[in-house]
Amino acid sequence: ALLQRMSDSRLKSAELCNGAAGKWAGGTCWLGEGWQAVAAAGLAAANDFNARVGTYVPQFASEAMQACDVQLSVSVLDSGSTAMHALEQLTTQVLDENTAQMCVAALTRYLPARAPGSLSAGTRPNPTLNRQTQVVVGPLRSTVSETVALLLGVRDTPQISYGSSSPTLSDTALYPKFFRTFPSDASAAITMCQLLSDQLDLARVGVFYSARP
């Protein structure tokens, strides 16, 4: 399953959505085409893997891959940019029915009934996808991954994020099934300091940062 950020459930009106360069449709704030393109790229990569086409990844067309009979079936889930929305997607699409209902019951006890991003009372799992899901790719945001990784770790389902950089996610005791192709902020900070000190010979640096979630 590809858990990709395609909407933002935190933006609850057309005014807020459009101001953030999104598109308000059907009561949902859909993000720009760039975010949708990430999901499309994931599906295209799976298609190339299945067809053993090496246009973008030469290894897909290698002799070893030609002898491999593995085929990928990918379903795209929208994380909604929040942990709660991502959990709803997972409980309805990935987990078995008993686990899904326990998760919904436990989480809704701590959420107002109609709170933004809360799990819906009618949440039900998809049994077809449940049997097939062996790995979850994504999500992007670290705050979402930290919640998702706890659940997937309990279910012994590997998770591979392509953008979550929080150092917290390196704790294998908390997140035993979490992996990422994007470096931790901790390693990035060390590399930046080494560049400034060793290569640019700078000792005093001002830092600008954004607190935007």
PDB file of C-alpha atoms in Angstrom:
ATOM      1  CA  ALA A   1       0.000   0.000   0.000  1.00  0.00           C
ATOM      2  CA  LEU A   2       1.226   3.506  -0.834  1.00  0.00           C
ATOM      3  CA  LEU A   3       0.240   5.920   1.953  1.00  0.00           C
ATOM      4  CA  GLN A   4       0.592   9.278   0.248  1.00  0.00           C
ATOM      5  CA  ARG A   5      -0.359  12.820   1.250  1.00  0.00           C
ATOM      6  CA  MET A   6      -2.956  13.909  -1.320  1.00  0.00           C
ATOM      7  CA  SER A   7      -5.336  15.990   0.812  1.00  0.00           C
ATOM      8  CA  ASP A   8      -5.058  18.063   3.977  1.00  0.00           C
ATOM      9  CA  SER A   9      -7.780  17.236   6.484  1.00  0.00           C
ATOM     10  CA  ARG A  10      -6.631  20.114   8.733  1.00  0.00           C
ATOM     11  CA  LEU A  11      -8.011  22.665   6.253  1.00  0.00           C
ATOM     12  CA  LYS A  12     -11.747  22.684   6.826  1.00  0.00           C
ATOM     13  CA  SER A  13     -12.983  25.394   4.468  1.00  0.00           C
ATOM     14  CA  ALA A  14     -12.616  26.468   0.860  1.00  0.00           C
ATOM     15  CA  GLU A  15     -11.036  29.739   2.007  1.00  0.00           C
ATOM     16  CA  LEU A  16      -8.297  28.014   4.008  1.00  0.00           C
ATOM     17  CA  CYS A  17      -7.750  25.406   1.333  1.00  0.00           C
ATOM     18  CA  ASN A  18      -7.498  27.764  -1.607  1.00  0.00           C
ATOM     19  CA  GLY A  19      -5.210  30.046   0.387  1.00  0.00           C
ATOM     20  CA  ALA A  20      -2.824  27.128   0.816  1.00  0.00           C
ATOM     21  CA  ALA A  21      -2.749  26.458  -2.944  1.00  0.00           C
ATOM     22  CA  GLY A  22      -5.132  23.538  -2.636  1.00  0.00           C
ATOM     23  CA  LYS A  23      -8.427  22.795  -4.354  1.00  0.00           C
ATOM     24  CA  TRP A  24     -11.635  22.498  -2.346  1.00  0.00           C
ATOM     25  CA  ALA A  25     -13.910  19.785  -3.748  1.00  0.00           C
ATOM     26  CA  GLY A  26     -16.539  17.603  -2.135  1.00  0.00           C
ATOM     27  CA  GLY A  27     -15.794  18.901   1.342  1.00  0.00           C
ATOM     28  CA  THR A  28     -12.104  17.964   1.052  1.00  0.00           C
ATOM     29  CA  CYS A  29      -9.024  20.116   0.558  1.00  0.00           C
ATOM     30  CA  TRP A  30      -7.064  18.388  -2.216  1.00  0.00           C
ATOM     31  CA  LEU A  31      -3.417  19.342  -2.503  1.00  0.00           C
ATOM     32  CA  GLY A  32      -1.735  20.445  -5.724  1.00  0.00           C
ATOM     33  CA  GLU A  33      -0.792  18.255  -8.656  1.00  0.00           C
ATOM     34  CA  GLY A  34       2.728  17.765  -7.310  1.00  0.00           C
ATOM     35  CA  TRP A  35       1.393  15.686  -4.430  1.00  0.00           C
ATOM     36  CA  GLN A  36      -0.793  13.626  -6.738  1.00  0.00           C
ATOM     37  CA  ALA A  37       2.241  13.103  -8.972  1.00  0.00           C
ATOM     38  CA  VAL A  38       4.076  11.317  -6.145  1.00  0.00           C
ATOM     39  CA  ALA A  39       1.315   8.710  -5.992  1.00  0.00           C
ATOM     40  CA  ALA A  40       1.319   8.434  -9.787  1.00  0.00           C
ATOM     41  CA  ALA A  41       5.094   7.921  -9.748  1.00  0.00           C
ATOM     42  CA  GLY A  42       4.712   5.122  -7.216  1.00  0.00           C
ATOM     43  CA  LEU A  43       2.154   3.360  -9.404  1.00  0.00           C
ATOM     44  CA  ALA A  44       4.352   3.874 -12.479  1.00  0.00           C
ATOM     45  CA  ALA A  45       7.334   2.368 -10.652  1.00  0.00           C
ATOM     46  CA  ALA A  46       5.287  -0.696  -9.687  1.00  0.00           C
ATOM     47  CA  ASN A  47       4.137  -1.040 -13.299  1.00  0.00           C
ATOM     48  CA  ASP A  48       7.746  -0.885 -14.554  1.00  0.00           C
ATOM     49  CA  PHE A  49       8.758  -3.465 -11.958  1.00  0.00           C
ATOM     50  CA  ASN A  50       6.012  -5.843 -13.028  1.00  0.00           C
ATOM     51  CA  ALA A  51       6.824  -5.390 -16.726  1.00  0.00           C
ATOM     52  CA  ARG A  52      10.589  -5.570 -16.044  1.00  0.00           C
ATOM     53  CA  VAL A  53      11.091  -2.261 -17.841  1.00  0.00           C
ATOM     54  CA  GLY A  54      14.418  -0.590 -17.068  1.00  0.00           C
ATOM     55  CA  THR A  55      13.849   2.859 -18.560  1.00  0.00           C
ATOM     56  CA  TYR A  56      14.175   4.661 -15.226  1.00  0.00           C
ATOM     57  CA  VAL A  57      15.545   1.877 -13.013  1.00  0.00           C
ATOM     58  CA  PRO A  58      17.914  -0.235 -15.130  1.00  0.00           C
ATOM     59  CA  GLN A  59      17.968  -3.008 -12.513  1.00  0.00           C
ATOM     60  CA  PHE A  60      14.306  -3.766 -13.292  1.00  0.00           C
ATOM     61  CA  ALA A  61      15.387  -5.142 -16.664  1.00  0.00           C
ATOM     62  CA  SER A  62      18.374  -7.098 -15.343  1.00  0.00           C
ATOM     63  CA  GLU A  63      18.807 -10.815 -15.964  1.00  0.00           C
ATOM     64  CA  ALA A  64      18.160 -11.550 -12.296  1.00  0.00           C
ATOM     65  CA  MET A  65      14.878  -9.619 -12.390  1.00  0.00           C
ATOM     66  CA  GLN A  66      13.791 -11.357 -15.580  1.00  0.00           C
ATOM     67  CA  ALA A  67      14.069 -14.643 -13.689  1.00  0.00           C
ATOM     68  CA  CYS A  68      11.997 -13.280 -10.784  1.00  0.00           C
ATOM     69  CA  ASP A  69       8.280 -14.116 -10.819  1.00  0.00           C
ATOM     70  CA  VAL A  70       7.253 -11.566  -8.152  1.00  0.00           C
ATOM     71  CA  GLN A  71       4.500  -9.127  -9.159  1.00  0.00           C
ATOM     72  CA  LEU A  72       3.478  -6.053  -7.170  1.00  0.00           C
ATOM     73  CA  SER A  73      -0.112  -4.962  -6.524  1.00  0.00           C
ATOM     74  CA  VAL A  74      -0.233  -1.404  -5.203  1.00  0.00           C
ATOM     75  CA  SER A  75      -3.178   0.420  -3.627  1.00  0.00           C
ATOM     76  CA  VAL A  76      -2.970   4.166  -2.955  1.00  0.00           C
ATOM     77  CA  LEU A  77      -4.212   5.456   0.414  1.00  0.00           C
ATOM     78  CA  ASP A  78      -4.555   9.153   1.256  1.00  0.00           C
ATOM     79  CA  SER A  79      -2.889  10.081   4.567  1.00  0.00           C
ATOM     80  CA  GLY A  80      -4.854  13.349   4.683  1.00  0.00           C
ATOM     81  CA  SER A  81      -1.690  14.992   6.095  1.00  0.00           C
ATOM     82  CA  THR A  82      -2.625  13.886   9.633  1.00  0.00           C
ATOM     83  CA  ALA A  83      -2.054  10.878  11.849  1.00  0.00           C
ATOM     84  CA  MET A  84      -5.774  10.384  12.500  1.00  0.00           C
ATOM     85  CA  HIS A  85      -6.709  10.365   8.820  1.00  0.00           C
ATOM     86  CA  ALA A  86      -3.833   8.007   8.033  1.00  0.00           C
ATOM     87  CA  LEU A  87      -4.936   5.648  10.798  1.00  0.00           C
ATOM     88  CA  GLU A  88      -8.463   5.594   9.441  1.00  0.00           C
ATOM     89  CA  GLN A  89      -7.105   4.624   6.028  1.00  0.00           C
ATOM     90  CA  LEU A  90      -4.997   1.869   7.555  1.00  0.00           C
ATOM     91  CA  THR A  91      -7.748   0.478   9.768  1.00  0.00           C
ATOM     92  CA  THR A  92     -10.153   0.287   6.836  1.00  0.00           C
ATOM     93  CA  GLN A  93      -7.713  -0.939   4.204  1.00  0.00           C
ATOM     94  CA  VAL A  94      -4.819  -2.818   5.791  1.00  0.00           C
ATOM     95  CA  LEU A  95      -5.692  -4.317   9.169  1.00  0.00           C
ATOM     96  CA  ASP A  96      -7.805  -7.356   9.861  1.00  0.00           C
ATOM     97  CA  GLU A  97     -11.352  -6.697  11.091  1.00  0.00           C
ATOM     98  CA  ASN A  98     -10.815  -7.431  14.789  1.00  0.00           C
ATOM     99  CA  THR A  99      -7.735  -5.207  15.010  1.00  0.00           C
ATOM    100  CA  ALA A 100      -9.401  -2.446  12.998  1.00  0.00           C
ATOM    101  CA  GLN A 101     -12.396  -2.300  15.304  1.00  0.00           C
ATOM    102  CA  MET A 102     -10.237  -2.334  18.432  1.00  0.00           C
ATOM    103  CA  CYS A 103      -8.180   0.544  17.036  1.00  0.00           C
ATOM    104  CA  VAL A 104     -11.260   2.545  16.142  1.00  0.00           C
ATOM    105  CA  ALA A 105     -12.802   1.964  19.580  1.00  0.00           C
ATOM    106  CA  ALA A 106      -9.607   2.873  21.427  1.00  0.00           C
ATOM    107  CA  LEU A 107      -8.877   5.987  19.379  1.00  0.00           C
ATOM    108  CA  THR A 108     -12.393   7.409  19.366  1.00  0.00           C
ATOM    109  CA  ARG A 109     -12.466   7.345  23.169  1.00  0.00           C
ATOM    110  CA  TYR A 110      -9.847  10.065  23.081  1.00  0.00           C
ATOM    111  CA  LEU A 111     -11.396  12.092  20.273  1.00  0.00           C
ATOM    112  CA  PRO A 112     -14.545  14.241  20.151  1.00  0.00           C
ATOM    113  CA  ALA A 113     -17.205  12.506  18.095  1.00  0.00           C
ATOM    114  CA  ARG A 114     -17.076  15.059  15.291  1.00  0.00           C
ATOM    115  CA  ALA A 115     -13.519  16.310  15.757  1.00  0.00           C
ATOM    116  CA  PRO A 116     -11.443  17.175  12.678  1.00  0.00           C
ATOM    117  CA  GLY A 117      -9.533  14.099  11.628  1.00  0.00           C
ATOM    118  CA  SER A 118     -11.406  11.757  13.977  1.00  0.00           C
ATOM    119  CA  LEU A 119     -12.201   8.207  12.948  1.00  0.00           C
ATOM    120  CA  SER A 120     -15.677   7.632  11.621  1.00  0.00           C
ATOM    121  CA  ALA A 121     -18.047   5.349  13.473  1.00  0.00           C
ATOM    122  CA  GLY A 122     -18.672   3.292  10.350  1.00  0.00           C
ATOM    123  CA  THR A 123     -15.049   2.383   9.807  1.00  0.00           C
ATOM    124  CA  ARG A 124     -14.762  -1.103   8.337  1.00  0.00           C
ATOM    125  CA  PRO A 125     -11.734  -2.928   6.935  1.00  0.00           C
ATOM    126  CA  ASN A 126     -11.311  -4.035   3.339  1.00  0.00           C
ATOM    127  CA  PRO A 127     -10.798  -7.825   3.592  1.00  0.00           C
ATOM    128  CA  THR A 128      -9.388  -8.183   0.076  1.00  0.00           C
ATOM    129  CA  LEU A 129      -6.595  -5.688   0.644  1.00  0.00           C
ATOM    130  CA  ASN A 130      -5.981  -6.997   4.167  1.00  0.00           C
ATOM    131  CA  ARG A 131      -4.873 -10.374   2.832  1.00  0.00           C
ATOM    132  CA  GLN A 132      -2.525  -8.833   0.278  1.00  0.00           C
ATOM    133  CA  THR A 133      -0.821  -5.978   2.112  1.00  0.00           C
ATOM    134  CA  GLN A 134       2.730  -6.927   3.013  1.00  0.00           C
ATOM    135  CA  VAL A 135       4.366  -3.501   3.200  1.00  0.00           C
ATOM    136  CA  VAL A 136       3.286   0.146   3.520  1.00  0.00           C
ATOM    137  CA  VAL A 137       5.260   2.827   1.659  1.00  0.00           C
ATOM    138  CA  GLY A 138       5.032   6.298   3.206  1.00  0.00           C
ATOM    139  CA  PRO A 139       3.813   8.567   4.596  1.00  0.00           C
ATOM    140  CA  LEU A 140       5.814  11.755   4.094  1.00  0.00           C
ATOM    141  CA  ARG A 141       5.339  13.727   7.327  1.00  0.00           C
ATOM    142  CA  SER A 142       7.244  12.581  10.419  1.00  0.00           C
ATOM    143  CA  THR A 143       4.353  13.307  12.779  1.00  0.00           C
ATOM    144  CA  VAL A 144       2.159  10.974  10.757  1.00  0.00           C
ATOM    145  CA  SER A 145       4.839   8.295  10.446  1.00  0.00           C
ATOM    146  CA  GLU A 146       5.420   8.217  14.207  1.00  0.00           C
ATOM    147  CA  THR A 147       1.810   7.181  14.794  1.00  0.00           C
ATOM    148  CA  VAL A 148       1.533   4.868  11.804  1.00  0.00           C
ATOM    149  CA  ALA A 149       4.833   3.141  12.639  1.00  0.00           C
ATOM    150  CA  LEU A 150       3.598   2.208  16.115  1.00  0.00           C
ATOM    151  CA  LEU A 151       0.554   0.470  14.673  1.00  0.00           C
ATOM    152  CA  LEU A 152       2.419  -1.267  11.861  1.00  0.00           C
ATOM    153  CA  GLY A 153       5.141  -2.363  14.265  1.00  0.00           C
ATOM    154  CA  VAL A 154       2.553  -4.140  16.405  1.00  0.00           C
ATOM    155  CA  ARG A 155       1.131  -5.782  13.269  1.00  0.00           C
ATOM    156  CA  ASP A 156       4.642  -6.812  12.099  1.00  0.00           C
ATOM    157  CA  THR A 157       4.114  -4.955   8.808  1.00  0.00           C
ATOM    158  CA  PRO A 158       7.172  -3.185   7.327  1.00  0.00           C
ATOM    159  CA  GLN A 159       6.870   0.536   6.635  1.00  0.00           C
ATOM    160  CA  ILE A 160       9.200   2.459   4.305  1.00  0.00           C
ATOM    161  CA  SER A 161       8.979   6.261   4.365  1.00  0.00           C
ATOM    162  CA  TYR A 162      10.433   8.418   1.610  1.00  0.00           C
ATOM    163  CA  GLY A 163      10.417  11.703   3.535  1.00  0.00           C
ATOM    164  CA  SER A 164      10.038  11.313   7.325  1.00  0.00           C
ATOM    165  CA  SER A 165      13.199  12.742   8.873  1.00  0.00           C
ATOM    166  CA  SER A 166      12.466  12.829  12.623  1.00  0.00           C
ATOM    167  CA  PRO A 167      15.345  11.359  14.687  1.00  0.00           C
ATOM    168  CA  THR A 168      12.706   9.788  16.961  1.00  0.00           C
ATOM    169  CA  LEU A 169      11.891   7.298  14.222  1.00  0.00           C
ATOM    170  CA  SER A 170      15.388   5.809  14.552  1.00  0.00           C
ATOM    171  CA  ASP A 171      14.332   4.189  17.834  1.00  0.00           C
ATOM    172  CA  THR A 172      13.996   0.548  16.797  1.00  0.00           C
ATOM    173  CA  ALA A 173      12.500  -0.391  20.167  1.00  0.00           C
ATOM    174  CA  LEU A 174       9.510   1.878  19.476  1.00  0.00           C
ATOM    175  CA  TYR A 175       9.414   1.437  15.705  1.00  0.00           C
ATOM    176  CA  PRO A 176      10.781  -2.043  14.908  1.00  0.00           C
ATOM    177  CA  LYS A 177       9.303  -2.171  11.404  1.00  0.00           C
ATOM    178  CA  PHE A 178      10.066   1.397  10.308  1.00  0.00           C
ATOM    179  CA  PHE A 179      12.553   2.033   7.512  1.00  0.00           C
ATOM    180  CA  ARG A 180      13.262   5.105   5.403  1.00  0.00           C
ATOM    181  CA  THR A 181      15.101   6.171   2.268  1.00  0.00           C
ATOM    182  CA  PHE A 182      15.420   9.748   3.570  1.00  0.00           C
ATOM    183  CA  PRO A 183      18.112  10.667   6.132  1.00  0.00           C
ATOM    184  CA  SER A 184      17.356  11.563   9.735  1.00  0.00           C
ATOM    185  CA  ASP A 185      17.529  15.231  10.710  1.00  0.00           C
ATOM    186  CA  ALA A 186      20.261  14.245  13.163  1.00  0.00           C
ATOM    187  CA  SER A 187      22.616  13.105  10.416  1.00  0.00           C
ATOM    188  CA  ALA A 188      21.664  16.056   8.222  1.00  0.00           C
ATOM    189  CA  ALA A 189      22.554  18.502  11.000  1.00  0.00           C
ATOM    190  CA  ILE A 190      25.955  16.894  11.536  1.00  0.00           C
ATOM    191  CA  THR A 191      26.703  17.012   7.804  1.00  0.00           C
ATOM    192  CA  MET A 192      25.676  20.670   7.575  1.00  0.00           C
ATOM    193  CA  CYS A 193      27.891  21.610  10.512  1.00  0.00           C
ATOM    194  CA  GLN A 194      30.838  19.754   8.996  1.00  0.00           C
ATOM    195  CA  LEU A 195      30.314  21.565   5.693  1.00  0.00           C
ATOM    196  CA  LEU A 196      30.172  24.983   7.352  1.00  0.00           C
ATOM    197  CA  SER A 197      33.140  24.326   9.607  1.00  0.00           C
ATOM    198  CA  ASP A 198      35.490  22.195   7.517  1.00  0.00           C
ATOM    199  CA  GLN A 199      34.739  23.316   3.977  1.00  0.00           C
ATOM    200  CA  LEU A 200      33.611  26.936   4.410  1.00  0.00           C
ATOM    201  CA  ASP A 201      35.629  27.704   7.547  1.00  0.00           C
ATOM    202  CA  LEU A 202      32.664  29.371   9.266  1.00  0.00           C
ATOM    203  CA  ALA A 203      32.329  29.494  13.036  1.00  0.00           C
ATOM    204  CA  ARG A 204      29.208  31.599  13.600  1.00  0.00           C
ATOM    205  CA  VAL A 205      26.018  30.869  11.667  1.00  0.00           C
ATOM    206  CA  GLY A 206      22.482  32.281  11.873  1.00  0.00           C
ATOM    207  CA  VAL A 207      19.632  29.840  11.310  1.00  0.00           C
ATOM    208  CA  PHE A 208      16.194  30.597   9.855  1.00  0.00           C
ATOM    209  CA  TYR A 209      13.444  28.063  10.332  1.00  0.00           C
ATOM    210  CA  SER A 210       9.717  27.729   9.835  1.00  0.00           C
ATOM    211  CA  ALA A 211       7.333  26.541  12.529  1.00  0.00           C
ATOM    212  CA  ARG A 212       4.696  25.743   9.924  1.00  0.00           C
ATOM    213  CA  PRO A 213       3.485  22.135  10.431  1.00  0.00           C
TER     214      PRO A 213
END
